[in-house]
Every structure is written in structure tokens, then in C-alpha cells.
PDB file of C-alpha atoms in Angstrom:
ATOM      1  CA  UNK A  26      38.618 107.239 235.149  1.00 79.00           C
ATOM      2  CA  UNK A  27      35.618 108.700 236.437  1.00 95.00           C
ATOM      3  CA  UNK A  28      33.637 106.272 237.853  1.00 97.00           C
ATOM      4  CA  UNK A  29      33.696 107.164 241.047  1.00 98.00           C
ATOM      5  CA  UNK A  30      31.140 109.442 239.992  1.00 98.00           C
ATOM      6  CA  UNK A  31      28.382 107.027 239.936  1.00 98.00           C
ATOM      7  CA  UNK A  32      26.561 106.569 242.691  1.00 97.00           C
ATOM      8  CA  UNK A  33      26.514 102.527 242.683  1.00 97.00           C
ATOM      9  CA  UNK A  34      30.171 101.836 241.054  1.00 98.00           C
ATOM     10  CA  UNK A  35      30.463  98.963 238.303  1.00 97.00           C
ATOM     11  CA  UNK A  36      33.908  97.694 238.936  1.00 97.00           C
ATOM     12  CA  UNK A  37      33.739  95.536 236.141  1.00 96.00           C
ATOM     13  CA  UNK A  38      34.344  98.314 234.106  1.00 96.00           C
ATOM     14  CA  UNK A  39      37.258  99.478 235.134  1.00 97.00           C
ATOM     15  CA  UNK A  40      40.743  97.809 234.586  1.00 97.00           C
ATOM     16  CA  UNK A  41      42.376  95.395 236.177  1.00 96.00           C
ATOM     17  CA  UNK A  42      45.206  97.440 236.501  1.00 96.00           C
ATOM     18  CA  UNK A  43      43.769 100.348 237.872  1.00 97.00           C
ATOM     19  CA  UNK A  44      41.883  98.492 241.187  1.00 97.00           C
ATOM     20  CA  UNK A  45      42.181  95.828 243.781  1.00 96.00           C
ATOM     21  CA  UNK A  46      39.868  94.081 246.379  1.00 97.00           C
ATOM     22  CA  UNK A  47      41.789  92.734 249.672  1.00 96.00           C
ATOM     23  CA  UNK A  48      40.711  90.928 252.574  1.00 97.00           C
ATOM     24  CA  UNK A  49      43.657  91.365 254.344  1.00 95.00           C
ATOM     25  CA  UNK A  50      42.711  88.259 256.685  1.00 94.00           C
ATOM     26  CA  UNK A  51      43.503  86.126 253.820  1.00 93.00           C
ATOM     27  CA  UNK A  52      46.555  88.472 251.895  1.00 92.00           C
ATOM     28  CA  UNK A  53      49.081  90.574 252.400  1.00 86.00           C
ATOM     29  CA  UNK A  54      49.087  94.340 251.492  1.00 84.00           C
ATOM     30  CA  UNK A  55      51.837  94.121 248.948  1.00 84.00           C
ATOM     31  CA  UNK A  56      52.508  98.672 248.743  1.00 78.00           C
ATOM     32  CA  UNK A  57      54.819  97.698 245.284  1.00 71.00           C
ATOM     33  CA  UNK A  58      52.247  95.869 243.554  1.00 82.00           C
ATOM     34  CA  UNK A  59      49.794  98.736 244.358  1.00 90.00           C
ATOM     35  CA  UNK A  60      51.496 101.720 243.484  1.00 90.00           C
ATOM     36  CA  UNK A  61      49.458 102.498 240.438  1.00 93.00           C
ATOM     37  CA  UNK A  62      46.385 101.166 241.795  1.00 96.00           C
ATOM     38  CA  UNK A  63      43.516 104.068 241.781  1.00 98.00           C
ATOM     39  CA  UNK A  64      40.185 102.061 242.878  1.00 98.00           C
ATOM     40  CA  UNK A  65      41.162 100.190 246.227  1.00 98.00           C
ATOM     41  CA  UNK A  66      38.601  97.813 248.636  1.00 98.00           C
ATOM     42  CA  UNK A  67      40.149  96.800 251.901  1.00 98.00           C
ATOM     43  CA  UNK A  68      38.684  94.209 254.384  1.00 98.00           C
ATOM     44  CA  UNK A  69      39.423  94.022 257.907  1.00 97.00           C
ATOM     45  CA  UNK A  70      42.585  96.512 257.049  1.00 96.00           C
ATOM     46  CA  UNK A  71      44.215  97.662 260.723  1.00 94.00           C
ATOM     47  CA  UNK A  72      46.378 100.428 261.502  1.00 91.00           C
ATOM     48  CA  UNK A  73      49.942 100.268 262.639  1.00 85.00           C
ATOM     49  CA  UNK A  74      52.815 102.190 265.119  1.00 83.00           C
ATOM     50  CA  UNK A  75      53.554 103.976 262.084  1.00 83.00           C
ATOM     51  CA  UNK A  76      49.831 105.759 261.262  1.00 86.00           C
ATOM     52  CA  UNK A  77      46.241 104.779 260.047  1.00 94.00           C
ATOM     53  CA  UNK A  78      47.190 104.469 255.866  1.00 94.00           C
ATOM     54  CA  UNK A  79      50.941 103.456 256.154  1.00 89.00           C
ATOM     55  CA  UNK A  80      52.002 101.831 252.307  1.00 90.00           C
ATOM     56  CA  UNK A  81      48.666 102.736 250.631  1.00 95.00           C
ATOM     57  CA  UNK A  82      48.872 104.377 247.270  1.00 94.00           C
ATOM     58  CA  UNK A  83      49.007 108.049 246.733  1.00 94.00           C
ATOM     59  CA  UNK A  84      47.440 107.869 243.188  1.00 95.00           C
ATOM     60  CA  UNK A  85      44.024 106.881 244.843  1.00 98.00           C
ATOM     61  CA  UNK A  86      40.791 108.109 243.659  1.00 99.00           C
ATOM     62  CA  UNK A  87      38.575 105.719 245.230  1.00 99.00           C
ATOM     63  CA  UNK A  88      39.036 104.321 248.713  1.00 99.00           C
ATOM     64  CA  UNK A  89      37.084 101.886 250.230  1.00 99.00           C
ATOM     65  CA  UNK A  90      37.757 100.294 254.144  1.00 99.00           C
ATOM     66  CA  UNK A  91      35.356  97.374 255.732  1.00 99.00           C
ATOM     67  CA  UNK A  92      35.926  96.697 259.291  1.00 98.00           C
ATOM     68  CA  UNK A  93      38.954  98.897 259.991  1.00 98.00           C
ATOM     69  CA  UNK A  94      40.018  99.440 262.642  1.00 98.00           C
ATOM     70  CA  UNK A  95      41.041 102.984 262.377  1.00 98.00           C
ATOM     71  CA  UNK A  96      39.842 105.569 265.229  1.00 97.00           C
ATOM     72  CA  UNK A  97      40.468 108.925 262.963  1.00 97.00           C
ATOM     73  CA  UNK A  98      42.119 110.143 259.615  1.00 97.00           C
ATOM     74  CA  UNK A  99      45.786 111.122 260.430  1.00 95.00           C
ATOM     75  CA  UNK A 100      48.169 110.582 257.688  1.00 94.00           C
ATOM     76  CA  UNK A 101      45.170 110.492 254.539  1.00 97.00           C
ATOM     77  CA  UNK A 102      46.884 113.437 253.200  1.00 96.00           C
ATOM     78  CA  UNK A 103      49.138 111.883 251.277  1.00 94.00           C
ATOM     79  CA  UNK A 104      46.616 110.813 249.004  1.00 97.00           C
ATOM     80  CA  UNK A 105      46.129 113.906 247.795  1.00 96.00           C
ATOM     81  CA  UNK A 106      43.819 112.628 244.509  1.00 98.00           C
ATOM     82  CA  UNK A 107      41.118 111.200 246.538  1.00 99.00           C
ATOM     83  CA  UNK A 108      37.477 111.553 244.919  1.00 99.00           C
ATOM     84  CA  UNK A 109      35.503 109.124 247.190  1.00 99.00           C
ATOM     85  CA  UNK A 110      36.238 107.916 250.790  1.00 99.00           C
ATOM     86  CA  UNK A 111      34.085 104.425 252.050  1.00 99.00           C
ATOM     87  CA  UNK A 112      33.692 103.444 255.395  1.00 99.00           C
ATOM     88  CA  UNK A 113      32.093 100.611 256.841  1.00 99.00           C
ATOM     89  CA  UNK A 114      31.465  99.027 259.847  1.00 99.00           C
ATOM     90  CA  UNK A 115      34.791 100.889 261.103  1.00 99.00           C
ATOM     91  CA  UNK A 116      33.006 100.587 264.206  1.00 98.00           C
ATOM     92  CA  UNK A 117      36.451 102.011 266.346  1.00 98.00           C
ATOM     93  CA  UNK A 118      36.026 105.552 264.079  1.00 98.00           C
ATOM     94  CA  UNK A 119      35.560 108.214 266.826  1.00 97.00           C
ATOM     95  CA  UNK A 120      36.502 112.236 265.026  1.00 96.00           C
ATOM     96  CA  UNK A 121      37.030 113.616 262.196  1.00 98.00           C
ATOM     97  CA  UNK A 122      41.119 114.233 263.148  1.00 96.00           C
ATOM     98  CA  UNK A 123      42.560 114.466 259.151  1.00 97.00           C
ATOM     99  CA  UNK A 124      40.030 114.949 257.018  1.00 98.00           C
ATOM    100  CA  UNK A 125      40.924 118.789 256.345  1.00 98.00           C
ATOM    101  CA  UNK A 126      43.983 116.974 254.371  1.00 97.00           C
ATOM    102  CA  UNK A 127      41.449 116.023 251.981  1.00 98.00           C
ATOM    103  CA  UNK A 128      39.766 119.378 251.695  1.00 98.00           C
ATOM    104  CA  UNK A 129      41.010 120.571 248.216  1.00 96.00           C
ATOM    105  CA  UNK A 130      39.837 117.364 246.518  1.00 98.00           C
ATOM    106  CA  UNK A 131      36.968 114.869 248.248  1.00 99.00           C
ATOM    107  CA  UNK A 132      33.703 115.006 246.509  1.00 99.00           C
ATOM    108  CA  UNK A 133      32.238 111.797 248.179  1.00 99.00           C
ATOM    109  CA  UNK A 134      32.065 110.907 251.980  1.00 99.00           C
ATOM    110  CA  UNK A 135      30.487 107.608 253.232  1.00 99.00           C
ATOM    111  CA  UNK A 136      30.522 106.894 256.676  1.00 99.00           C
ATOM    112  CA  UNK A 137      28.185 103.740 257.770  1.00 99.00           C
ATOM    113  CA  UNK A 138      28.087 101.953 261.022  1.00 99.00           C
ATOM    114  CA  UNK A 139      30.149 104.065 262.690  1.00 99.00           C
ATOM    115  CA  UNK A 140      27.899 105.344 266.139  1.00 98.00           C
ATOM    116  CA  UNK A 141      30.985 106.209 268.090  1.00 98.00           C
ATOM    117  CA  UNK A 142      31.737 108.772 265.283  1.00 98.00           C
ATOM    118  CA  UNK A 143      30.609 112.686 265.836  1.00 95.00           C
ATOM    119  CA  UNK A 144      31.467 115.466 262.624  1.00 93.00           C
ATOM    120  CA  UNK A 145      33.431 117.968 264.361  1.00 92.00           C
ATOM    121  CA  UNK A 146      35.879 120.547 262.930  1.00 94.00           C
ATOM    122  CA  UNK A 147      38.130 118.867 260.229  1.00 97.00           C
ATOM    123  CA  UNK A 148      35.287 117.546 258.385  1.00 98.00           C
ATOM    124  CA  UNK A 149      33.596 121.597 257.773  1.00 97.00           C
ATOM    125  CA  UNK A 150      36.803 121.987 255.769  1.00 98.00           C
ATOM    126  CA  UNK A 151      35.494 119.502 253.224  1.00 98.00           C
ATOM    127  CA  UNK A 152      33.846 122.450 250.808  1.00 98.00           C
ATOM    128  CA  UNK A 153      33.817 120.178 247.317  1.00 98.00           C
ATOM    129  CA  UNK A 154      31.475 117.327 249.219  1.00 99.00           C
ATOM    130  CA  UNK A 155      28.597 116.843 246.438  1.00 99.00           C
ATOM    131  CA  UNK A 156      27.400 113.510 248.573  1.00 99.00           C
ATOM    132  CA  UNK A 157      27.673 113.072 252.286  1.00 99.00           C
ATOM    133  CA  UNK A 158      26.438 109.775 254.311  1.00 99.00           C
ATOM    134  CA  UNK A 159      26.354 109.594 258.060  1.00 99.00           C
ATOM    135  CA  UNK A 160      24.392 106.809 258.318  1.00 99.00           C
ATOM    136  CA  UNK A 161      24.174 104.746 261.625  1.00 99.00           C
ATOM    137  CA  UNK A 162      26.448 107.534 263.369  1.00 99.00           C
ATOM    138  CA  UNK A 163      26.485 109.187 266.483  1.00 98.00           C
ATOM    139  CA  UNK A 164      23.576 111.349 267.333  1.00 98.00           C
ATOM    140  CA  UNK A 165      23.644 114.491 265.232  1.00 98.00           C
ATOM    141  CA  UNK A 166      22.949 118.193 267.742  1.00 98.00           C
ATOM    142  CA  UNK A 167      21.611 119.672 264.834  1.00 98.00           C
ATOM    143  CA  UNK A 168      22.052 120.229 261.234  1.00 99.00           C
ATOM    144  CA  UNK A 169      22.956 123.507 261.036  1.00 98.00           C
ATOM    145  CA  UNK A 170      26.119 122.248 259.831  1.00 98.00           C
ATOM    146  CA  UNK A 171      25.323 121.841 256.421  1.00 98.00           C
ATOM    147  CA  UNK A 172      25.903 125.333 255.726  1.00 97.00           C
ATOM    148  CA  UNK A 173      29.523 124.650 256.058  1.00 98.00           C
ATOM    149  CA  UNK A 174      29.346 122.414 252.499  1.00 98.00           C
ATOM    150  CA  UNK A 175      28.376 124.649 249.891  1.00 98.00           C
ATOM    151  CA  UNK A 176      28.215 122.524 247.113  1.00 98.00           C
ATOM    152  CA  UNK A 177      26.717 119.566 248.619  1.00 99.00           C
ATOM    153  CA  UNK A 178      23.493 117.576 246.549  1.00 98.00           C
ATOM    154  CA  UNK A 179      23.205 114.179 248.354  1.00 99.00           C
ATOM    155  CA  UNK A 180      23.155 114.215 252.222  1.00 99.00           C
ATOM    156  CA  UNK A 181      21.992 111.129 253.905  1.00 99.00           C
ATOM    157  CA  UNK A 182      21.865 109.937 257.991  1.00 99.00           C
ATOM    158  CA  UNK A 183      20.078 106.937 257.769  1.00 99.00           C
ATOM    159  CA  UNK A 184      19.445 105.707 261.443  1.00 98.00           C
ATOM    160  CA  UNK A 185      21.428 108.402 262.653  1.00 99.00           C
ATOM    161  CA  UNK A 186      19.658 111.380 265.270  1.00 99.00           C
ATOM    162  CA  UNK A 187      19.069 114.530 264.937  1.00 99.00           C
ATOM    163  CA  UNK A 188      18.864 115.796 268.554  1.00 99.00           C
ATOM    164  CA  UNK A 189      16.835 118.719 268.086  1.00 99.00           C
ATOM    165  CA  UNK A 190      14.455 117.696 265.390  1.00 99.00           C
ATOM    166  CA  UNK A 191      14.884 120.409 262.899  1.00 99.00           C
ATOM    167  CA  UNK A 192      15.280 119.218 259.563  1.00 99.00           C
ATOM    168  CA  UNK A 193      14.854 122.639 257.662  1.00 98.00           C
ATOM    169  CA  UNK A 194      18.496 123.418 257.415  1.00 99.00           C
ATOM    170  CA  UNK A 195      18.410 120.259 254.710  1.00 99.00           C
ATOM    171  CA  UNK A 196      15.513 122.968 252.405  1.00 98.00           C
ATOM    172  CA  UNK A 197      17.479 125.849 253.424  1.00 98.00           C
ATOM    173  CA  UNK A 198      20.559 124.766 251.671  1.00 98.00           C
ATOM    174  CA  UNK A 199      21.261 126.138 248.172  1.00 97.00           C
ATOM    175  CA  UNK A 200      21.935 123.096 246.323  1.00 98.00           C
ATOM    176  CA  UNK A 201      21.182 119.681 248.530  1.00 98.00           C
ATOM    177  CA  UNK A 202      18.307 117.972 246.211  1.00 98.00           C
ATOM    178  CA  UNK A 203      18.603 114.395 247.633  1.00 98.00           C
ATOM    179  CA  UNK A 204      18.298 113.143 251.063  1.00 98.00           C
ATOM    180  CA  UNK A 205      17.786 110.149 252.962  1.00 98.00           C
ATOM    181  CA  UNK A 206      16.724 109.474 256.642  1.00 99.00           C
ATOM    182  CA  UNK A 207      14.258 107.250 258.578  1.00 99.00           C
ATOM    183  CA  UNK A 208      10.899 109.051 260.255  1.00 99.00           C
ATOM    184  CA  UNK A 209      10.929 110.125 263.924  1.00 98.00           C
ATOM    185  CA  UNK A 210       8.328 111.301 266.059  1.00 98.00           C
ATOM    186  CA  UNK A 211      10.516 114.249 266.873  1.00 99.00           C
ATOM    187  CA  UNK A 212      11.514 115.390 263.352  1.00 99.00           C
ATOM    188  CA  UNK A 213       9.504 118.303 261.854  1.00 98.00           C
ATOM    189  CA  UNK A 214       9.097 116.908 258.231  1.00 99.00           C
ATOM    190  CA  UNK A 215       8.224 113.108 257.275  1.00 98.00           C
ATOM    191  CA  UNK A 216      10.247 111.868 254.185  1.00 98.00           C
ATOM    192  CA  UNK A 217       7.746 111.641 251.506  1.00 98.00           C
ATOM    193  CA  UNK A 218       7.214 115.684 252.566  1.00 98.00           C
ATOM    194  CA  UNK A 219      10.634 116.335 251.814  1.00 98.00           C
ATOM    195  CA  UNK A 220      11.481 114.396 248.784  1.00 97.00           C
ATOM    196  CA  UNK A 221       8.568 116.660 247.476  1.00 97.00           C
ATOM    197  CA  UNK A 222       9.967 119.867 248.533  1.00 97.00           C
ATOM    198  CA  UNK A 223      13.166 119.112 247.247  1.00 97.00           C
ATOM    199  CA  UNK A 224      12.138 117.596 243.992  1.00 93.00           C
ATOM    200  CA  UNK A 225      10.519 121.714 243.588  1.00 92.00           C
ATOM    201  CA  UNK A 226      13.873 123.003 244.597  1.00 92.00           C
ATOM    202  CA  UNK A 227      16.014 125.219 242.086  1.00 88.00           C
ATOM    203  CA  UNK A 228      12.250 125.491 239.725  1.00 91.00           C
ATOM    204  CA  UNK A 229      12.983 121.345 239.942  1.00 92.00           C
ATOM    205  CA  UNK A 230      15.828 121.935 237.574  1.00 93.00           C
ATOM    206  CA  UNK A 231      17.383 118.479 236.487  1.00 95.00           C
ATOM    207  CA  UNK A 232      20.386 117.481 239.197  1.00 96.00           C
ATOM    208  CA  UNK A 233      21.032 114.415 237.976  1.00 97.00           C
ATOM    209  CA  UNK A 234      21.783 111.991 235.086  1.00 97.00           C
ATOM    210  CA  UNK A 235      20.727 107.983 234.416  1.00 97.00           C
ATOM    211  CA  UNK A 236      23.686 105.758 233.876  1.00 96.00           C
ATOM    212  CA  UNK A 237      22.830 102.636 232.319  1.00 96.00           C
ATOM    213  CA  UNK A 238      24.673  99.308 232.039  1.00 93.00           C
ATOM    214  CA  UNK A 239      22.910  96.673 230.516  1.00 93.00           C
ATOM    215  CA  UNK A 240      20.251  96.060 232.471  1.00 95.00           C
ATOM    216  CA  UNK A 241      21.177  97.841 235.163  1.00 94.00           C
ATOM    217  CA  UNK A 242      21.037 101.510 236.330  1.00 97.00           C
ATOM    218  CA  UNK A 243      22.381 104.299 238.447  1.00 98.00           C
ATOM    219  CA  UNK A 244      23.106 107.850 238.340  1.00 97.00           C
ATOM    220  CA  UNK A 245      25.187 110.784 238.779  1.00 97.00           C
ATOM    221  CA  UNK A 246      24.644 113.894 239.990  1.00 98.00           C
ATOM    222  CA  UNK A 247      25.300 117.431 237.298  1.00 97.00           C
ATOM    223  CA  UNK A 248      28.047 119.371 238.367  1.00 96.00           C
TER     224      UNK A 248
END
């Protein structure tokens, strides 16, 4: 199931059988009962002796951690079907040590409330990302970066700084239509100036469909 896709995921529609919500301050992680789990939530999950994702399915497509306690990515490559990695308030998340494990298959990165955590080498390996958050991370350098993800559409850093101010590299980019980021006096384009410039981008070619769900709504981006 592709629902991962969406950018706000109804988990109503997807089967029981297929994903599971934990606080692990109130249950165990049962790794038997999981195995064929592929849309996974964890709350206040913590790493072990062993590694960071010790007993957690490989058949994941969707991961989701709240309040882990995890420091970097070592051992994520077993779960070598991941579409969509979560993070929040993983306040103890410091590098980017693992991600390359994901490189042939991550499409969607969220990282939010993590302001010890820096992008360094590992994460440049992740060439498929069509959506990348940073949001309430560690200050930025620059954004020159972005070069490194050739494929990317959605890049936000939502009360996250960009040292140097620059925020061209986000119009250079071939293919990055969306973007997201609070105004600073340093930064050389205000967001209602770039939402316009990128709405032009690519002759303002569509980018991205409406998904609808009674009364509700998201979308996904065309790829």
C-alpha cells in the first residue's frame, strides 16, 4: 500500500494488519506479533546494547518514532523497504551515521525537533528524497546542499537557520516546487516571494495531485 505517499496519512485506511501504534511506556514491543507489520508509530521507543532498531520489522514502509531516544541511524539498514522515515521530538538525534543504508529506497525524510541534529555526509547519499523536513534543527551553513538530492520537490526547515542567508540554491534546484520556512531579517527572499517563484517553476507545470477523503484533503506529489 501506497499511502505513504500522501502527505497527511489516513491510517484509517489502511489495515489493521498491516500497522501498529505503540507507546512503549504503556506496552511491550512484541518483534513476533510485528513481523508483517508495514506502517509502524512508536512512542517514547529507546535504544538498547544491541543497536538503535533491534526487533523492528524489516517489511517496513512507513516508520514513525516520538521521543526516541536514538542519537544516529546505525543498524536501519535492515529495513531495506523503507518509503518514509518520522522523527519527532528525538531531541538526543545528533548525525546522520546510517542513513546511506537507506539510500536505494527513502523517498520521505522528516526530522522535527531535533536542534542537536546537523545533515552531514550519510544523508547526501539519500538521491530518491522527493520530501525533506529539517524543521527545528541545528543551524543550517548553507543550502548548497540541495544539489546533492536530485529528485527532491518538498524541502522544508521550519525554525531551522540558514547561517549565511542565501536561499537561492532552493530556485536553483531542478525540481524542488514546495518549500516551507519562517522569515528572517537575514534571508534574501521573504516566503510569499518564493512560493511565487516556485509556483512559475518548470512553465508552473502541475507537481502535484488532490487526495480527497470525505471531507477531508491532502495531496501527493507527481512522480
Amino acid at each position: 500500500m501506497d499511502n505513504w505517499r500522501n502527505m497527511a496519512i489516513w491510517f484509517e485506511q489502511i489495515p489493521d494488519n498491516l500497522q501498529s501504534h505503540i507507546n512503549l511506556k504503556k506496552e511491550k514491543f512484541n518483534e513476533i506479533q510485528l513481523e508483517n507489520i508495514q506502517y509502524l508509530t512508536l512512542w517514547h521507543h529507546k535504544k538498547n546494547k544491541l543497536g538503535n532498531f533491534i526487533g523492528f520489522p524489516e517489511n517496513l514502509l512507513y516508520l514513525e518514532l516520538n521521543w526516541s531516544n536514538i542519537q544516529d541511524f546505525l543498524c536501519i539498514e535492515k529495513m531495506n523497504k523503507l518509503k518514509r522515515l518520522e522523527l519527532h521530538n528525538c531531541t538526543k538525534l545528533k548525525n546522520d551515521f546510517g542513513l546511506s543504508g537507506l539510500a536505494d529506497t527513502l523517498e520521505h525524510l522528516h526530522i522535527n525537533q531535533s536542534k542537536k541534529f546537523v545533515p552531514n555526509e550519510e544523508i547526501f547519499s539519500l538521491r530518491n528524497l522527493r520530501v525533506l523536513c529539517l524543521n527545528s534543527c541545528g543551524n543550517l551553513e548553507n543550502l548548497h546542499f540541495l544539489n546533492q538530492f536530485p529528485n527532491l520537490i518538498d524541502f522544508r526547515f521550519v525554525d531551522t537557520n540558514v547561517l549565511d542567508g542565501d536561499l537561492t540554491p532552493i530556485l536553483d534546484h531542478p525540481t524542488i516546487r514546495s518549500v516551507g520556512f519562517l522569515n528572517k531579517r537575514h534571508y534574501n527572499i521573504k516566503d510569499d516571494k518564493m512560493d511565487a517563484l516556485l509556483k512559475e517553476k518548470n512553465g508552473g507545470e502541475e507537481f502535484e495531485t488532490v487526495i480527497k477523503y470525505g471531507n477531508y484533503e491532502t495531496c501527493r506529489y507527481i512522480y
